[in-house]
CSV table of C-alpha atoms in Angstrom, one decimal:
chain,number,residue,atom,x,y,z
A,9,MET,CA,-7.2,119.7,-125.8
A,10,PRO,CA,-4.8,117.0,-124.6
A,11,GLU,CA,-5.7,114.7,-121.8
A,12,PRO,CA,-4.2,116.2,-118.6
A,13,SER,CA,-1.8,114.0,-116.7
A,14,LYS,CA,-2.5,112.8,-113.2
A,15,ASN,CA,0.2,114.8,-111.6
A,16,LYS,CA,-0.7,117.7,-109.3
A,17,ILE,CA,0.9,120.5,-111.3
A,18,THR,CA,-0.8,119.8,-114.6
A,19,SER,CA,-4.0,119.1,-112.8
A,20,ALA,CA,-3.9,122.5,-111.3
A,21,LEU,CA,-3.2,124.1,-114.6
A,22,HIS,CA,-5.9,122.2,-116.4
A,23,PRO,CA,-8.8,121.8,-114.0
A,24,THR,CA,-11.3,119.1,-114.7
A,25,ASP,CA,-15.1,119.6,-114.7
A,26,ASP,CA,-15.5,117.6,-111.5
A,27,PRO,CA,-18.1,119.0,-109.1
A,28,PRO,CA,-16.8,120.7,-106.0
A,29,PRO,CA,-16.3,118.5,-102.9
A,30,PRO,CA,-19.3,118.3,-100.6
A,31,GLN,CA,-19.5,120.9,-97.9
A,32,PRO,CA,-20.1,119.8,-94.3
A,33,PRO,CA,-23.7,120.6,-93.1
A,34,ASP,CA,-24.3,123.8,-91.3
A,35,LEU,CA,-24.9,122.7,-87.8
A,36,GLY,CA,-25.9,126.0,-86.4
A,37,PRO,CA,-25.1,127.4,-82.9
A,38,ASP,CA,-25.8,124.0,-81.3
A,39,TRP,CA,-23.0,122.2,-83.1
A,40,GLU,CA,-21.2,121.2,-79.9
A,41,THR,CA,-24.2,119.3,-78.7
A,42,TRP,CA,-24.6,117.6,-82.1
A,43,LEU,CA,-20.9,116.7,-82.2
A,44,PHE,CA,-20.7,115.7,-78.5
A,45,PRO,CA,-24.1,114.2,-77.5
A,46,GLN,CA,-22.7,113.3,-74.1
A,47,THR,CA,-22.4,117.0,-73.3
A,48,ARG,CA,-26.1,117.4,-73.0
A,49,GLN,CA,-26.3,114.2,-70.9
A,50,MET,CA,-23.5,115.5,-68.6
A,51,ASP,CA,-25.2,118.9,-68.2
A,52,ALA,CA,-28.5,117.1,-67.3
A,53,ARG,CA,-26.7,114.9,-64.7
A,54,ARG,CA,-24.8,117.9,-63.3
A,55,GLU,CA,-28.1,119.8,-62.9
A,56,LYS,CA,-29.6,116.7,-61.0
A,57,VAL,CA,-26.5,116.6,-58.8
A,58,VAL,CA,-26.9,120.3,-57.9
A,59,VAL,CA,-30.6,119.9,-57.2
A,60,GLU,CA,-30.0,116.8,-55.0
A,61,ALA,CA,-27.2,118.4,-53.1
A,62,ASP,CA,-29.4,121.4,-52.4
A,63,LYS,CA,-32.2,119.1,-51.2
A,64,LEU,CA,-29.6,117.3,-48.9
A,65,ARG,CA,-28.5,120.7,-47.5
A,66,ARG,CA,-32.1,121.8,-46.8
A,67,SER,CA,-32.9,118.4,-45.2
A,68,GLY,CA,-29.8,118.8,-43.0
A,69,ARG,CA,-30.7,122.3,-41.9
A,70,ALA,CA,-34.3,121.2,-41.2
A,71,MET,CA,-32.9,118.3,-39.1
A,72,HIS,CA,-30.7,120.7,-37.1
A,73,ASP,CA,-33.6,123.0,-36.6
A,74,THR,CA,-35.9,120.2,-35.5
A,75,ALA,CA,-33.4,118.9,-33.0
A,76,GLY,CA,-33.0,122.4,-31.6
A,77,GLU,CA,-36.7,122.8,-31.2
A,78,LEU,CA,-37.1,119.4,-29.5
A,79,ASP,CA,-34.3,120.3,-27.1
A,80,ARG,CA,-35.9,123.7,-26.3
A,81,GLU,CA,-39.4,122.2,-25.8
A,82,ALA,CA,-38.1,119.5,-23.6
A,83,ARG,CA,-36.2,121.8,-21.2
A,84,PRO,CA,-39.3,123.4,-19.5
A,85,ALA,CA,-40.9,119.9,-19.0
A,86,ILE,CA,-37.7,118.6,-17.5
A,87,ALA,CA,-37.4,121.7,-15.2
A,88,ALA,CA,-41.0,121.1,-14.1
A,89,ILE,CA,-40.3,117.5,-13.2
A,90,ASP,CA,-37.2,118.6,-11.3
A,91,LEU,CA,-39.3,121.1,-9.3
A,92,LEU,CA,-42.0,118.5,-8.6
A,93,ALA,CA,-39.4,115.9,-7.6
A,94,SER,CA,-37.6,118.3,-5.2
A,95,SER,CA,-40.9,119.3,-3.5
A,96,THR,CA,-41.8,115.7,-2.7
A,97,GLY,CA,-38.6,115.2,-0.7
A,98,GLY,CA,-37.4,111.6,-0.4
A,99,TRP,CA,-40.7,109.9,-1.1
A,100,GLU,CA,-40.9,107.1,-3.6
A,101,PHE,CA,-42.9,109.3,-5.9
A,102,GLY,CA,-40.1,111.9,-6.0
A,103,LYS,CA,-37.5,109.2,-6.6
A,104,ALA,CA,-39.7,107.9,-9.5
A,105,LEU,CA,-39.9,111.4,-10.9
A,106,VAL,CA,-36.2,111.8,-10.8
A,107,HIS,CA,-35.7,108.4,-12.5
A,108,LEU,CA,-38.3,109.5,-15.2
A,109,ARG,CA,-36.5,112.8,-15.7
A,110,ASP,CA,-33.2,111.1,-16.1
A,111,ARG,CA,-34.5,108.7,-18.6
A,112,TRP,CA,-36.4,111.4,-20.5
A,113,THR,CA,-33.3,113.7,-20.5
A,114,GLY,CA,-31.2,110.9,-21.8
A,115,ARG,CA,-33.6,110.0,-24.6
A,116,VAL,CA,-34.0,113.6,-25.7
A,117,ALA,CA,-30.2,114.1,-25.7
A,118,ALA,CA,-29.8,110.8,-27.7
A,119,MET,CA,-32.5,111.7,-30.1
A,120,THR,CA,-31.2,115.3,-30.7
A,121,GLY,CA,-27.6,114.0,-31.0
A,122,ASP,CA,-28.6,111.4,-33.6
A,123,MET,CA,-30.5,114.1,-35.5
A,124,HIS,CA,-27.5,116.4,-35.5
A,125,ASN,CA,-25.2,113.6,-36.6
A,126,GLN,CA,-27.6,112.7,-39.5
A,127,ALA,CA,-27.8,116.3,-40.5
A,128,ALA,CA,-24.0,116.5,-40.5
A,129,LYS,CA,-23.8,113.4,-42.7
A,130,LEU,CA,-26.3,115.0,-45.1
A,131,ASP,CA,-24.2,118.2,-45.2
A,132,GLN,CA,-21.0,116.2,-45.9
A,133,THR,CA,-22.8,114.3,-48.7
A,134,ALA,CA,-24.0,117.5,-50.2
A,135,ALA,CA,-20.5,119.0,-50.0
A,136,PHE,CA,-19.1,116.0,-51.7
A,137,TRP,CA,-21.6,116.1,-54.6
A,138,GLU,CA,-21.1,119.9,-55.0
A,139,GLN,CA,-17.3,119.3,-55.2
A,140,VAL,CA,-17.8,116.6,-57.9
A,141,GLU,CA,-20.1,119.0,-59.9
A,142,GLU,CA,-17.5,121.8,-59.6
A,143,GLN,CA,-14.7,119.6,-60.7
A,144,THR,CA,-16.6,118.2,-63.8
A,145,SER,CA,-18.3,121.5,-64.8
A,146,GLY,CA,-15.7,122.5,-67.4
A,147,ARG,CA,-14.7,119.1,-68.7
A,148,PHE,CA,-16.2,119.3,-72.2
A,149,ARG,CA,-15.3,122.9,-72.9
A,150,LEU,CA,-13.2,123.6,-76.0
A,151,PRO,CA,-10.2,126.0,-75.7
A,152,THR,CA,-12.0,128.5,-78.0
A,153,ASP,CA,-15.2,128.6,-75.9
A,154,PRO,CA,-15.8,131.5,-73.6
A,155,VAL,CA,-14.9,130.8,-70.0
A,156,PRO,CA,-17.8,131.0,-67.5
A,157,PRO,CA,-17.1,133.5,-64.7
A,158,HIS,CA,-16.7,130.9,-62.0
A,159,VAL,CA,-14.1,128.9,-63.9
A,160,GLU,CA,-10.5,129.9,-64.1
A,161,GLU,CA,-8.9,130.2,-67.5
A,162,PRO,CA,-6.8,127.1,-68.2
A,163,GLN,CA,-3.2,127.6,-69.3
A,164,TRP,CA,-2.9,125.9,-72.7
């Protein structure tokens, strides 16, 4: 048999006894994670963000609740001081009680206001991180992957 030439047509007509080209390894159903190791890292980071945002929200709610309880518990004591001060007339003791009541009312209001402000900041931070998570949740999806129910189908 004559030596086949190196051009494509005669090579196709006279195949050589070369082994078949190597096949890529079977990567199984987890091929995307193997191909894109950052996907697993991003998923882990995203889970941490969701957990931390939830903790921030719960802390904020607890702070709002605590401030409300403090305000509710302080009101009867302030009312009692008012009643006691009004029954003493113009005595120095009554004036001291009114001064004490004003200071205490101001402190309670300042403390509960600060707690509400801190809780609002926690809520804003949680909302920011939830928005970041939402925007990055579909970043590593391939066009052939199924779309999760909460993500709109992109227009390719």
